[in-house]
Every structure is written in structure tokens, then in C-alpha cells.
Coordinates of C-alpha atoms and ligand atoms in Angstrom, one line a residue:
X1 CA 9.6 -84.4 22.4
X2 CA 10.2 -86.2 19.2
X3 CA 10.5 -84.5 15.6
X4 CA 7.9 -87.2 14.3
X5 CA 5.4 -85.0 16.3
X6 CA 5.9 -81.5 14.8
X7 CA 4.0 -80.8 11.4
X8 CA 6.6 -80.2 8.7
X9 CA 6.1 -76.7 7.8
X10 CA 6.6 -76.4 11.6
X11 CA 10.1 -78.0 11.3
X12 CA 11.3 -76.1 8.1
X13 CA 10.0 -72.9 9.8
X14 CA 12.0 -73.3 13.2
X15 CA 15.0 -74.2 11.1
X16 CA 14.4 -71.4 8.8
X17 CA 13.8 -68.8 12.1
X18 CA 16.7 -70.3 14.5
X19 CA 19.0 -69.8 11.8
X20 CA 17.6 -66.3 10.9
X21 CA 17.9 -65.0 14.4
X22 CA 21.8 -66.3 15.0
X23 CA 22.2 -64.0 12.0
X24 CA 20.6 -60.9 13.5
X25 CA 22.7 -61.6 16.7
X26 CA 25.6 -61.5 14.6
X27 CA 24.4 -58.8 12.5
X28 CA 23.1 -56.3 15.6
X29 CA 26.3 -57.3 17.8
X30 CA 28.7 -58.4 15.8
X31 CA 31.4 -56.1 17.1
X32 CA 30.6 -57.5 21.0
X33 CA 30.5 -61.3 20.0
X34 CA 34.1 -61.7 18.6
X35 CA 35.5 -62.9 15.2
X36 CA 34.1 -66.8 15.4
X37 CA 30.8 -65.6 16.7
X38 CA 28.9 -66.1 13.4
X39 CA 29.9 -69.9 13.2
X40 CA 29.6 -70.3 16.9
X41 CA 25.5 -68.8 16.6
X42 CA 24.7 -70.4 13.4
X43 CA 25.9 -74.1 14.5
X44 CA 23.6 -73.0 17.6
X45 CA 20.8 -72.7 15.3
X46 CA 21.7 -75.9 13.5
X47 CA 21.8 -77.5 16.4
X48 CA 18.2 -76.1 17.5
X49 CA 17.1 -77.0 13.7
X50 CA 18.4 -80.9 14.4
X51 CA 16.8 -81.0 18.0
X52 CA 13.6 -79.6 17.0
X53 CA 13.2 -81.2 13.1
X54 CA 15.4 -84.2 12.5
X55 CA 17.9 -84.1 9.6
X56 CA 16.3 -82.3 6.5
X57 CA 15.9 -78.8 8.6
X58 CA 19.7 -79.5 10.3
X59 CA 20.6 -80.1 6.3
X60 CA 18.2 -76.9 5.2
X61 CA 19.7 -74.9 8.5
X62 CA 23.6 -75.5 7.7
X63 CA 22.4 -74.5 3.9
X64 CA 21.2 -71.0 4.9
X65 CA 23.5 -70.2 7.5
X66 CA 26.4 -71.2 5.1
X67 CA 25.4 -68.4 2.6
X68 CA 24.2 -66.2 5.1
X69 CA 27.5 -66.2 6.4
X70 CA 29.4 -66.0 3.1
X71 CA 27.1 -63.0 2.2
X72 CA 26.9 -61.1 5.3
X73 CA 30.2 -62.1 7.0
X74 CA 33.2 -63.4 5.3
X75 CA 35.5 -61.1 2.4
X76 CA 34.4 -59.7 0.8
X77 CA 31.1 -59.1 1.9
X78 CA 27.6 -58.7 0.5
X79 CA 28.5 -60.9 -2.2
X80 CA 27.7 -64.6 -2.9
X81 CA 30.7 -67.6 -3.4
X82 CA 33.5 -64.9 -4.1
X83 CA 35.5 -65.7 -1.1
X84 CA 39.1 -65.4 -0.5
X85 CA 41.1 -68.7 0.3
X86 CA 41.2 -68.6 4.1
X87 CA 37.6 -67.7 3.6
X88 CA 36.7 -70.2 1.6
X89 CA 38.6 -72.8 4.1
X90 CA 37.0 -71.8 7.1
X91 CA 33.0 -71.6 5.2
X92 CA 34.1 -75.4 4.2
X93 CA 35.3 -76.5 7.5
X94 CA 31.7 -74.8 8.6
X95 CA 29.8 -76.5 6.6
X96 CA 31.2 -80.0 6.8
X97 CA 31.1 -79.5 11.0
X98 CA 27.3 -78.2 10.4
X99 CA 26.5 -81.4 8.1
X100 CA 28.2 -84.0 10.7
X101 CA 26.3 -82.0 13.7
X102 CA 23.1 -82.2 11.8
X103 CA 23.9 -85.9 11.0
X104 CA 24.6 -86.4 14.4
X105 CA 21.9 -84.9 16.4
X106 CA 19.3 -86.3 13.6
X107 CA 20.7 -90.3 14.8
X108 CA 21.1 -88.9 18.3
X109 CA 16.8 -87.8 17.8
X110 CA 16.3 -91.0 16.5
X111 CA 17.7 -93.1 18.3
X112 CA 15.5 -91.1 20.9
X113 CA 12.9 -91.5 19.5
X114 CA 13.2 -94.9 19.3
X115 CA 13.9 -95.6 23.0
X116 CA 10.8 -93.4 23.4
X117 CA 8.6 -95.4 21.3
X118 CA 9.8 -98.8 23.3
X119 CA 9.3 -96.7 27.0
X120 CA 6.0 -96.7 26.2
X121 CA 5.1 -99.7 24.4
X122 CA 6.9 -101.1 27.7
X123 CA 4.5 -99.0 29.6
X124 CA 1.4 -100.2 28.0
X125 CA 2.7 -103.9 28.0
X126 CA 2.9 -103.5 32.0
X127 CA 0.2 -101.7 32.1
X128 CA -1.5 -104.4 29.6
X129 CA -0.1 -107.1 32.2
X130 CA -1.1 -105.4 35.3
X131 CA -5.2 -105.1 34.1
X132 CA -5.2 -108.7 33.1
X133 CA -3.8 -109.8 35.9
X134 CA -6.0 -107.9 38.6
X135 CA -9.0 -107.7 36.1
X136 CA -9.3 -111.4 35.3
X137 CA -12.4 -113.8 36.2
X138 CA -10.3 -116.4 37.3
X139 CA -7.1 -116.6 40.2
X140 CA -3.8 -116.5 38.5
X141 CA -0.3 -116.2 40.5
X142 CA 3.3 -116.0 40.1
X143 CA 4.4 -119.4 42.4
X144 CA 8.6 -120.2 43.5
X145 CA 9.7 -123.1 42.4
X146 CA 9.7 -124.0 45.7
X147 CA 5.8 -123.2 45.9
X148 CA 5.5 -120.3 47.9
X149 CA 3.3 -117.6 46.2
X150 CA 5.4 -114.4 44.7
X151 CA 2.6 -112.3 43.0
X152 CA -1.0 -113.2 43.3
X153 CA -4.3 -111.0 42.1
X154 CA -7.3 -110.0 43.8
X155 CA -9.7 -112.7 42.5
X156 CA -7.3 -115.6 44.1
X157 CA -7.5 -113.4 47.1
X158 CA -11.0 -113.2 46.8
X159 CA -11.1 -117.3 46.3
X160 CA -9.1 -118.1 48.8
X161 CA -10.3 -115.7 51.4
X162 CA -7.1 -114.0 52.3
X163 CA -5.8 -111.0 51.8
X164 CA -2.7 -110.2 49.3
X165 CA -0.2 -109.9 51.7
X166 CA -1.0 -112.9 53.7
X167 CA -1.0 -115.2 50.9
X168 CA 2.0 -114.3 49.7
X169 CA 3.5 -116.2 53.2
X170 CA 1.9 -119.1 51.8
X171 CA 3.0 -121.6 49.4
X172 CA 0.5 -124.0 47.2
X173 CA 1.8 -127.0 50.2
X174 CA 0.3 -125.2 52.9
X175 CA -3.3 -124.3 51.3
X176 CA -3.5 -127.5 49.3
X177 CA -6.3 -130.2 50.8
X178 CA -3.9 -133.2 52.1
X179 CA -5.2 -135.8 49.6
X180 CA -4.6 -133.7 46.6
X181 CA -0.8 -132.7 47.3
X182 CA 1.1 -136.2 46.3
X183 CA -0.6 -135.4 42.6
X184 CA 0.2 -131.4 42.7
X185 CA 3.8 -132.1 44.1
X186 CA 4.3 -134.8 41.3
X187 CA 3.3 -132.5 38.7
X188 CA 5.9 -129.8 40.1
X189 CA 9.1 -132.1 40.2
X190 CA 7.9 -133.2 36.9
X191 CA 7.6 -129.8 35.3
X192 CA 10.8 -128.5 37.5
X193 CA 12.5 -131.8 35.6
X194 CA 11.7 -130.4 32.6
X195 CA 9.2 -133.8 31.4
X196 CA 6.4 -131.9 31.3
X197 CA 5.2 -128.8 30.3
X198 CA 1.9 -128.1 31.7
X199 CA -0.6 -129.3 34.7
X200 CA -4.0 -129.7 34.5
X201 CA -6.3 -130.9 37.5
X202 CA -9.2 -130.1 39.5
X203 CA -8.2 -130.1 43.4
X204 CA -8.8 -128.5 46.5
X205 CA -8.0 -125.5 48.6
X206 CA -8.6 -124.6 52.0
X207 CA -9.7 -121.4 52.8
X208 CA -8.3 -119.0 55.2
X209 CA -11.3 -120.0 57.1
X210 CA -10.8 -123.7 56.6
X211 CA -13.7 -124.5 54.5
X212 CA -12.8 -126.4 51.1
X213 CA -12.7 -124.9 47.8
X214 CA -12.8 -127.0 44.7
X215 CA -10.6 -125.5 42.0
X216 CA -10.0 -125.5 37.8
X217 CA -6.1 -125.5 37.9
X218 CA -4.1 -124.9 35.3
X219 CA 0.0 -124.3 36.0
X220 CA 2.9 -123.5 33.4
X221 CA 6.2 -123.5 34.2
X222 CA 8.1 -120.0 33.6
X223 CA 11.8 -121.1 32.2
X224 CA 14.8 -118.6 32.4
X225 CA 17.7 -119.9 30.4
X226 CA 19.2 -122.9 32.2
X227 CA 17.0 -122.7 35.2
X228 CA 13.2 -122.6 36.0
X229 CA 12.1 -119.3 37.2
X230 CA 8.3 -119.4 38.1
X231 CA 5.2 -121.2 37.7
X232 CA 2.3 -119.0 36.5
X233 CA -0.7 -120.4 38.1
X234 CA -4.6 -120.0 36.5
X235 CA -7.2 -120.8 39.2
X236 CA -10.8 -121.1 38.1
X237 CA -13.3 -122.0 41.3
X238 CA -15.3 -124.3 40.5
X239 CA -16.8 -125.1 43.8
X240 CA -20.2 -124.7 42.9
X241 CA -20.5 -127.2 40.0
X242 CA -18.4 -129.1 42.0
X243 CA -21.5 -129.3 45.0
X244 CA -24.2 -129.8 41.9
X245 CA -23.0 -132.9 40.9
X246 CA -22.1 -133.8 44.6
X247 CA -25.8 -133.4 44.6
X248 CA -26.6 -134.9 41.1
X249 CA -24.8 -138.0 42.7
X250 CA -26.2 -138.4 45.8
X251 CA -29.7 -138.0 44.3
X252 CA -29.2 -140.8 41.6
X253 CA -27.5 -143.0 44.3
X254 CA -31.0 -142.5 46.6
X255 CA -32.8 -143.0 43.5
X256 CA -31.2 -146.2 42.7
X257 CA -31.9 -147.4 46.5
X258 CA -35.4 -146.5 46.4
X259 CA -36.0 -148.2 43.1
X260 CA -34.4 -151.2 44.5
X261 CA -36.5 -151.0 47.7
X262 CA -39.4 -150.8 45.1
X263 CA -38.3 -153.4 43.4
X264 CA -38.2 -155.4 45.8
X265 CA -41.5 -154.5 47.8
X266 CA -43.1 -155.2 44.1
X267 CA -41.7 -158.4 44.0
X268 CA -42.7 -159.6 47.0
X269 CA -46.2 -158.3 46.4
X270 CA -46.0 -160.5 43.2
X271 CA -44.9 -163.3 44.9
X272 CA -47.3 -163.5 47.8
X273 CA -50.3 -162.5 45.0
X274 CA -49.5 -165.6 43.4
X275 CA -49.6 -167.9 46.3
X276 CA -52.9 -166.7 47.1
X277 CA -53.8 -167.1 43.7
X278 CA -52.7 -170.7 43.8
X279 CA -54.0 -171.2 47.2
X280 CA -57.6 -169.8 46.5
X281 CA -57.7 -171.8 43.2
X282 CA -56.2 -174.9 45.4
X283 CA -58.7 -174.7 48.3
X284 CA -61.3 -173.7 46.3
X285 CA -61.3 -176.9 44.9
X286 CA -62.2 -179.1 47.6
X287 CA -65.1 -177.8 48.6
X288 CA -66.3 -176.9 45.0
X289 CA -65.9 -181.2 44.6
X290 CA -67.9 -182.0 47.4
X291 CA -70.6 -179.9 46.5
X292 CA -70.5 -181.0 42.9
X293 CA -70.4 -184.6 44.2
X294 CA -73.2 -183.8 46.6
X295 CA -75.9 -181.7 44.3
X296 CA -75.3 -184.7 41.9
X297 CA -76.1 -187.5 44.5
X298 CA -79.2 -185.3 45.8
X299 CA -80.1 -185.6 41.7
X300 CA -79.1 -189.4 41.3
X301 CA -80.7 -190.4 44.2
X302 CA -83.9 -188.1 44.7
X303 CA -83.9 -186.7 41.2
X304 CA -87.2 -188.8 41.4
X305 CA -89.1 -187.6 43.9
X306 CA -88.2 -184.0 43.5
X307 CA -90.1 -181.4 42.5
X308 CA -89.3 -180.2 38.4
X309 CA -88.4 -176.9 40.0
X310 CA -86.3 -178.4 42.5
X311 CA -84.6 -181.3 40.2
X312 CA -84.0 -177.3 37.5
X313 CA -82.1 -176.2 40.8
X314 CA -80.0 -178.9 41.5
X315 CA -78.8 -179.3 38.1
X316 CA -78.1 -176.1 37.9
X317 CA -76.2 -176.3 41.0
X318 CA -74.3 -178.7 38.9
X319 CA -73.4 -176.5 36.3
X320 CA -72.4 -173.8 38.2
X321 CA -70.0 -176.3 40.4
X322 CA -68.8 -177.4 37.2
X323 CA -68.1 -174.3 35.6
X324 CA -66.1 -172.8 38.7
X325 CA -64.2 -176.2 38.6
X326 CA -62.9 -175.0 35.2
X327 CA -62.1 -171.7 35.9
X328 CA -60.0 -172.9 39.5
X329 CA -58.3 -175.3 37.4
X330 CA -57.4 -172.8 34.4
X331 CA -56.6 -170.6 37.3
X332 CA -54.5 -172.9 38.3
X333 CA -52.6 -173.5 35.5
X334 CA -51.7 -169.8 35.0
X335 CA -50.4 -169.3 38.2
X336 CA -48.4 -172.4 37.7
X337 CA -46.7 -170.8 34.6
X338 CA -45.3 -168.0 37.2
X339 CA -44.9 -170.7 39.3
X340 CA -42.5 -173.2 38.1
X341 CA -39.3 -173.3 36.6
X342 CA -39.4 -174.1 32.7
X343 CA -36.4 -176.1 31.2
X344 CA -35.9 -175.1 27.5
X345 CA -34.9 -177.1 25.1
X346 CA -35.5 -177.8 21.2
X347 CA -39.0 -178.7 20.5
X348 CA -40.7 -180.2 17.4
X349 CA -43.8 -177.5 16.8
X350 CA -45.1 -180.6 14.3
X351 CA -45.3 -183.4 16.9
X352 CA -46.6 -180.7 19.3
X353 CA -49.3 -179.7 17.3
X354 CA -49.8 -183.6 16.4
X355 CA -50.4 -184.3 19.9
X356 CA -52.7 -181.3 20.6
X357 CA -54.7 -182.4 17.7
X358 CA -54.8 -185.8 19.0
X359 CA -56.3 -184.5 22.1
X360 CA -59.3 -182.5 21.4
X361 CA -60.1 -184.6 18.2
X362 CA -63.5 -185.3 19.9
X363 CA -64.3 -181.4 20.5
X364 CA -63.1 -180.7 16.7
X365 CA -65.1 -183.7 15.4
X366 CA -68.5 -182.5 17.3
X367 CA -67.8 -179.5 15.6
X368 CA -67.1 -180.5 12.6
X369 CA -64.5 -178.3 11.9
X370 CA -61.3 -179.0 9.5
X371 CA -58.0 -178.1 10.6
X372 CA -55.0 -177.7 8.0
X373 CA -51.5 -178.1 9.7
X374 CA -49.0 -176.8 6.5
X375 CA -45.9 -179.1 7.0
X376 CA -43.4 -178.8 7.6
X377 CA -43.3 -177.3 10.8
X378 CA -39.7 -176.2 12.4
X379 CA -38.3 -177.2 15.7
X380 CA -38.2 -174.0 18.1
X381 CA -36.3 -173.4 21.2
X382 CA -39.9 -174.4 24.0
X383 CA -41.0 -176.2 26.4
X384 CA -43.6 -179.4 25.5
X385 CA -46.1 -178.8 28.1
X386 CA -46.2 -174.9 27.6
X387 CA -46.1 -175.5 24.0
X388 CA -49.0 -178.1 24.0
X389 CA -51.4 -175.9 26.6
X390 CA -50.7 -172.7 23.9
X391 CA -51.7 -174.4 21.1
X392 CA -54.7 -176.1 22.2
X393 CA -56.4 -173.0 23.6
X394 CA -55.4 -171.0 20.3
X395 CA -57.1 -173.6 18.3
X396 CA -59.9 -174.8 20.8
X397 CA -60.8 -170.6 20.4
X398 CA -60.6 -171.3 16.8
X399 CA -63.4 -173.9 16.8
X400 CA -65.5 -172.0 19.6
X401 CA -65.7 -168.6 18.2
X402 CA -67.4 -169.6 15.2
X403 CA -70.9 -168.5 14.6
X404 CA -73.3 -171.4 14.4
X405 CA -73.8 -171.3 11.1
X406 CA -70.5 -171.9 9.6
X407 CA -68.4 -174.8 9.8
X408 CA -64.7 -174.4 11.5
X409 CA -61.7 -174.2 9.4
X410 CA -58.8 -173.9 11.2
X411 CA -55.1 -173.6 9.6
X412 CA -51.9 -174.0 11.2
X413 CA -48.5 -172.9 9.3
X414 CA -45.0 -171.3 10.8
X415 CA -43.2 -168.3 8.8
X416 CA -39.4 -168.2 9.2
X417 CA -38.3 -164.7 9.6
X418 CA -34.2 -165.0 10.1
X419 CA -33.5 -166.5 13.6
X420 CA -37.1 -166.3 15.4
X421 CA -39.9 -168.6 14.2
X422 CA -43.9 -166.8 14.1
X423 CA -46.3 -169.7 14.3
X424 CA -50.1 -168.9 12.9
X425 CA -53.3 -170.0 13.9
X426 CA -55.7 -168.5 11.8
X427 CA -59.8 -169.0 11.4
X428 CA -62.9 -168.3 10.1
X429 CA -64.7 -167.0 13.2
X430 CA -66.1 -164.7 14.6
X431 CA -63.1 -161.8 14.8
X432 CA -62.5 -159.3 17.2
X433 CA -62.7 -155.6 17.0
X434 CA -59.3 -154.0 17.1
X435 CA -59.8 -152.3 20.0
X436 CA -60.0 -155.8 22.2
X437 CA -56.5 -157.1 20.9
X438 CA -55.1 -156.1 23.7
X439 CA -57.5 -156.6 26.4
X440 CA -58.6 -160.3 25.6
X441 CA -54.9 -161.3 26.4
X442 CA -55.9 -160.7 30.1
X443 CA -56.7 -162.7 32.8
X444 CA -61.1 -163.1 32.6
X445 CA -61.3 -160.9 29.9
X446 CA -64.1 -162.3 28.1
X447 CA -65.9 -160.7 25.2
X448 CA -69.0 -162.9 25.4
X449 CA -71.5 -164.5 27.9
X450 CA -70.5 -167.6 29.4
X451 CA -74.2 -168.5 27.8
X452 CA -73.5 -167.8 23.9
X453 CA -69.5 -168.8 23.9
X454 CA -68.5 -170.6 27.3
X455 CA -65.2 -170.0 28.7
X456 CA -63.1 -168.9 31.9
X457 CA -61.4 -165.7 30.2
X458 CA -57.8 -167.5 31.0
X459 CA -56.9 -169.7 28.3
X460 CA -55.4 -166.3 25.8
X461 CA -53.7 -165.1 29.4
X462 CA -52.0 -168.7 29.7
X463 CA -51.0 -168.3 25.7
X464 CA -49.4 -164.6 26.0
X465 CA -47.3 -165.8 29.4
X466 CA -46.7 -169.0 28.4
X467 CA -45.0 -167.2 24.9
X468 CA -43.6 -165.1 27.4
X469 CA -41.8 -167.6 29.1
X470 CA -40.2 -169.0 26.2
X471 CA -38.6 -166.1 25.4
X472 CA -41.4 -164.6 23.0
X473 CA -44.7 -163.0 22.6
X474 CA -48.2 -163.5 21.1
X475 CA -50.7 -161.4 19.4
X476 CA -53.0 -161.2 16.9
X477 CA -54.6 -159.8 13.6
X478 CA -58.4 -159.4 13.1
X479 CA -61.3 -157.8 12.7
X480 CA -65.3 -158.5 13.3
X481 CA -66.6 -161.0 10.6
X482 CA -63.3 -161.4 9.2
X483 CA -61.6 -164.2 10.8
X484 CA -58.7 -163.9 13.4
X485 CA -55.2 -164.6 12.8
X486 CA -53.2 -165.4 16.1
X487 CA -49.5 -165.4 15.9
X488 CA -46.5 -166.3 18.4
X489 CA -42.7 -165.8 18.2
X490 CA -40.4 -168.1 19.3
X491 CA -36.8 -168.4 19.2
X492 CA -35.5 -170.9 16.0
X493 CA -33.6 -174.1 16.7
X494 CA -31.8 -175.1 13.4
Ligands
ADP501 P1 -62.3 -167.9 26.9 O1 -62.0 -168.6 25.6 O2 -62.3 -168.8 28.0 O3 -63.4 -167.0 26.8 P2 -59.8 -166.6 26.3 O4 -58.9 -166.0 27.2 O5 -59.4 -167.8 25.5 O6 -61.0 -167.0 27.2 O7 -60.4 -165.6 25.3 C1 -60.8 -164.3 25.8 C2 -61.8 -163.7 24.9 O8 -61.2 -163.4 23.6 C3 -62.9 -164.7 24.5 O9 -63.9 -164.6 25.5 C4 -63.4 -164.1 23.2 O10 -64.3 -163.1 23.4 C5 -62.1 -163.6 22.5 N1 -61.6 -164.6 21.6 C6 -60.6 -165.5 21.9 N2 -60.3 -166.2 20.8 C7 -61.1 -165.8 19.8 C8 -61.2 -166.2 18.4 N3 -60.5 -167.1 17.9 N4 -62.2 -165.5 17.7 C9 -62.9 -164.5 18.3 N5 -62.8 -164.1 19.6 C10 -61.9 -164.8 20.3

């Protein structure tokens, strides 16, 4: 009982009552409780007033039961501070005894009071400990230096699959997965040598069944003055994300594989559908001669006597031989740009486009088109034959896509744009819808009957790979009526 729980009217009042009742003791049986007996009662009731209230009721107490005394019992009586000298004496001697007792018992509560107050904040600090330490979410144990487990809670228990008592004959060594203890017992001598303060790790415990548990640790090293005293442990399992990304792993590593195996199936596919490719176009070609050769001997040398209908027949025979000539040879030539291996090297786009010109002067002169080169043209990192095969189908489009009416006017210029060089081939023809700039860069895509524009559909296929394989692109800019504007990058050479 402290006096910092008692109201204070209730202290004043027991100090006021205990002193009141030693002097109605004293008053009803004086004459049976001896001479001292009014000192001996009232320092009583100090000492209750002390006890019970703390220092002002002892001080209040000693007060009343000094003038109670010099009233009711010391000579002469019934009258206040008109004492004799041994009187007088013996009230002072009271008094200062009743002050130091007062003084005395209100340190003596105090100090109580105080080792109260730290009992129980002690208490709740256990107590505080004890609920964390069963309570938590995660394993956390007291461990020797020497590794043996002092003081483990329920949830490492429960993690480890053992009960309390049994893990406590078990030391981190004897549960720890062999290939993780040359890291833990490193971290220990280190901590125990004072060079480090703290371990952190993810490792693995077996279970009192001997399955595997992978585990959060965290361990702190518990110092008494001069020598370590524990480790506190915190164990979080983690087993579960652990076996996710066991999974994640093993399902990106089969991933991998099977895109591999993909890969590789696809390139295969690729390569064997360009040696048929080649070898249809190839073979094709024989055959396709002879009867060419044929269906025109059968003209040269009975064109005469033939029929008209039969001589219409045979020529076009002839046509059609010739036509399917063009498209195994452009066919050819494709498949040949997957085909072979190109050797890069600085190109001049002027003397390319020289020699193109040079070339297919006849078709542009039949045509009467104009073509405008604008010179200067830059050299570009390319390939001469690649190069040469672009161009000339880019502007032999040029001159063919034209309606009939209008005379071909080709231009030719380059734009510099930092390190990659965009070469134009622009005209007046026809155009193409937006919705075809895609598709017409496919292999026989044609827009047009063979009749109105003639054409195998592979020469803007041969310009998009052939960019392709010098390390750029093509496309192109147009619309119907407008013109087109075709465009490949290439890489500079300055
Ligand atoms: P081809 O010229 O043998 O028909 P291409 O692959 O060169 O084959 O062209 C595919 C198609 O794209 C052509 O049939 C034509 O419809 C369209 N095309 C190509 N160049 C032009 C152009 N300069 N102007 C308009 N249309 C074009």
C-alpha cells in the first residue's frame, strides 16, 4: 500500500483520528497505562499517520498530539503552552522524536514506494518480454556462445518441428543444412571476436523430420561486460518464397530451352525452305528453256504452215515460257540474297547509280523518261551488287508505274541525317494507296495485272532484304495519283 494511493482528505483524516484515539486511550485509562503512556500512544499514532499518509499527516499528527498532550496531560493541565520546565523538556524531546519518526517513516514510505513502482514496471517489462517473445510471427531464441539453444519460443518450435524441450538439446550446428554451416560458424567466431556486430543470411534448417526449411536469419550478439553472453536469434521461414522462385527458375530455365529448341526447329525450317526455293527456281529452269526453245522452233520453222489460231498459241506459249523465265530467275536472285554471304565495304552510291543508269538506258530511253541524280551522292557502308540490283528495281518501278500518258521523271538524291545515310527515289507515277506500303514489299505481291503493268512481284522483296542485309531498311511515302517516294537507310562511310 503506498500513500500516493489514498485521497488526501483520507490521509489528513486518519492522521487526525489515529492521533485522536491515542488520546482517548490516554484519557479513559490513563491511570492503567503508566506515566509515559501519553507519548508512547501518540508516537503510535504518528507512526500510523506516516505509514498510512506520508510526511504532511506524520507532521499534522505530531502537531495535534503535541498540544493535546500539553493540554490534557502535562502541568498544569487544561491549559495551552504554560508548562513547567521538566514539562516543557520532555513536550520538546516529544516533538522533535515525533518530527524525526515522521521524517523517517515518510523516506522509509518512499523509498517503498519507489521499489514498488520499479517491482512492477519490472513485472510488466517481463511480462512485456515474455508476450513478444511467445507471441511473435517470426522464431527468435536465446543461443550459447557455443551454439546450443538456451530459450527458444513456440513459433521456432513450430518451424522447426520440435517441441521446446527437445530443441533446447540442440545447438544451431546440429540443425543447420551441412553446406550452410562454414558461413554461420564464420559469422559466430567473428561476432564472438568482437569484428562484427550483426549476421544476416538466408540458410537452411532441418526439420525434426529431416525435410529442409529455408530461413530469414538475423543474429545479434548479447555482450556482458568483458565477455559475450548470448546470441539473440530472429528466424523468419521463408520456405515458401524460397520454392516460388525455385519454381520461377526452373520455369524460365525450360522456357529458355524450349525457345532454343524453337529456335532452332525455325531455323532449320528456314533453311531447308530456301533450298527448295532455290532448287524449284533452279530446276525449273531447264525445262522452262527447252520448252521456250522448242514452242519457238515449232514457230520459226512451221510458223508457215500453221493454222493463225495455232501460230496465236504457240506464241503465246512463248510468252508465258518467257514470263516464268523471269519470275525463276528474280526468284532466284532473292533467295540468293539469304543465300550468300555479303562482304561490306565502303561503296560510292554515285558510281552505283551511274552504272545502274548505264544499264537500263535503253528501257528509260523507250520510255522517255528523265532521271535527275542530285550530286553529290555519299559513299555508304554496302555491297556493289546488292546496291546495283536495289536501285535498278526502285527506278525501273519508277519508269513502269507511270500512266501512259505522262512522261517519267525520275529523281535520285541522298539526305544525310547524322551517321546513317536515306537515299530517295522519288516519281511521278502512279502512287500507292497507304494501305499497300506494307504489303507490296512482299514476295509476288503485285497490285496490278501482269497485262496493264508486267512484273514478277519480287523486285520491292529483293529491295527491302537486300537493305536489310546491309544493315538497313526501306520504305516508302505515297499516295494514289501523287507520285511515290521510296527511301532506304544505310549506314554512312565518311
Ligand atoms: P513488280 O514490279 O514486278 O510488279 P515489285 O515487287 O517491284 O513487283 O512491286 C510490287 C508492286 O508494288 C507492283 O506490282 C506495284 O503494284 C507496286 N509498285 C511498285 N513500285 C511502284 C511505283 N513506283 N509506283 C506505283 N506502284 C508501285
Amino acid at each position: 500500500m503506498t500513500a500516493a494511493r489514498h485521497s488526501r482528505a483520507g490521509r489528513y483524516g486518519v492522521a487526525i483520528i489515529s492521533v485522536g484515539c491515542a488520546m482517548l486511550l490516554k484519557l479513559d485509562f490513563g491511570p492503567w497505562l503508566g506515566e509515559e503512556s501519553p507519548f508512547l500512544l501518540l508516537f503510535a499514532a504518528v507512526t500510523i499517520a506516516a505509514w498510512y499518509g506520508g510526511l504532511g499527516p506524520a507532521v499534522l499528527a505530531t502537531l495535534l498530539a503535541t498540544l493535546g498532550t500539553d493540554y490534557f496531560f502535562l502541568h498544569p493541565v487544561h491549559r495551552f503552552l504554560d508548562l513547567d520546565h521538566s514539562s516543557s523538556v520532555r513536550l520538546l524531546i516529544f516533538l522533535i522524536e515525533a518530527l524525526t519518526l515522521s521524517a523517517f517513516s515518510a523516506a522509509l514510505q518512499r523509498a517503498r514506494e519507489r521499489a514498488e513502482i520499479e517491482a512492477a514496471e519490472q513485472r510488466r517489462s517481463r511480462e512485456l518480454f515474455r508476450n513478444t517473445f511467445e507471441l511473435a510471427g517470426v522464431g527468435i531464441a536465446r543461443v550459447a556462445p557455443d551454439g546450443h539453444f538456451l530459450q527458444v519460443n513456440q513459433r521456432l518450435c513450430d518451424i522447426l518441428g520440435y517441441q521446446n524441450e527437445e530443441l533446447l538439446l540442440h545447438s544451431f550446428q546440429s540443425i543447420t543444412y551441412p553446406e550452410d554451416l562454414p558461413l554461420d560458424i564464420d559469422a559466430q567466431q567473428r561476432m564472438l571476436a568482437g569484428k562484427a556486430k550483426r549476421y544476416a543470411a538466408e540458410k537452411r534448417y532441418f526439420r525434426k523430420d529431416g525435410t529442409v526449411v529455408w530461413a530469414d536469419l538475423a543474429v545479434s550478439l548479447v555482450r556482458e561486460p568483458g565477455r559475450p553472453d548470448y546470441f539473440i536469434t530472429v528466424i523468419a521461414d521463408i520456405t515458401d518464397r524460397k520454392q516460388s522462385e525455385e519454381k520461377i527458375r526452373l520455369l524460365n530455365e525450360s522456357l529458355e530451352h524450349r525457345v532454343e529448341e524453337r529456335t532452332e526447329e525455325l531455323r532449320e525450317a528456314n533453311a531447308e525452305l530456301r533450298a527448295f526455293t532455290y532448287s524449284i527456281a533452279h530446276d525449273l529452269r531447264a525445262p522452262l528453256t527447252s520448252m521456250q526453245g522448242l514452242a519457238q522452233a515449232l514457230m520459226d520453222d512451221y510458223g508457215e504452215a500453221m493454222e493463225p489460231m495455232a501460230r496465236e498459241y504457240t506464241k503465246r506459249i512463248i510468252r508465258a515460257t518467257a514470263r516464268m523465265d523471269t519470275m525463276t530467275q528474280d526468284l532466284l536472285g532473292y533467295s540468293q540474297l539469304y543465300r550468300s554471304e555479303l562482304r561490306l565495304e565502303p561503296v560510292s552510291l554515285e558510281s552505283v547509280v551511274d552504272e545502274v543508269l548505264a544499264g537500263i538506258a535503253p528501257n528509260i530511253a523507250a520510255r522517255r523518261a528523265q532521271v535527275r541524280v542530285e550530286r553529290p551522292l555519299p559513299a555508304v557502308i554496302g555491297h556493289v551488287a546488292t546496291l546495283q540490283q536495289i536501285i535498278a528495281n526502285l527506278i525501273s518501278n519508277g519508269v513502269k508505274f507511270v500512266d501512259s500518258a505522262t512522261c517519267p521523271v525520275i529523281v535520285i538524291r541522298a539526305e544525310n541525317g547524322g551517321d546513317a545515310v536515306r537515299l530517295w527515289v522519288e516519281d511521278n507515277g502512279i502512287g500507292i494507296a497507304p494501305e499497300y506500303h506494307e504489303r507490296i514489299f512482299g514476295v509476288f505481291e503485285r497490285l496490278h495485272g501482269v497485262a496493264e503493268y508486267p512484273g514478277s512481284g519480287i523486285g520491292l522483296a529483293i529491295v527491302r532484304r537486300g537493305a536489310e542485309r546491309l544493315g538497313g531498311t526501306a520504305g516508302v511515302i505515297s499516295s494514289p495519283g501523287q507520285g511515290s517516294r521510296f527511301w532506304i537507310d544505310f549506314s554512312i562511310h565518311s
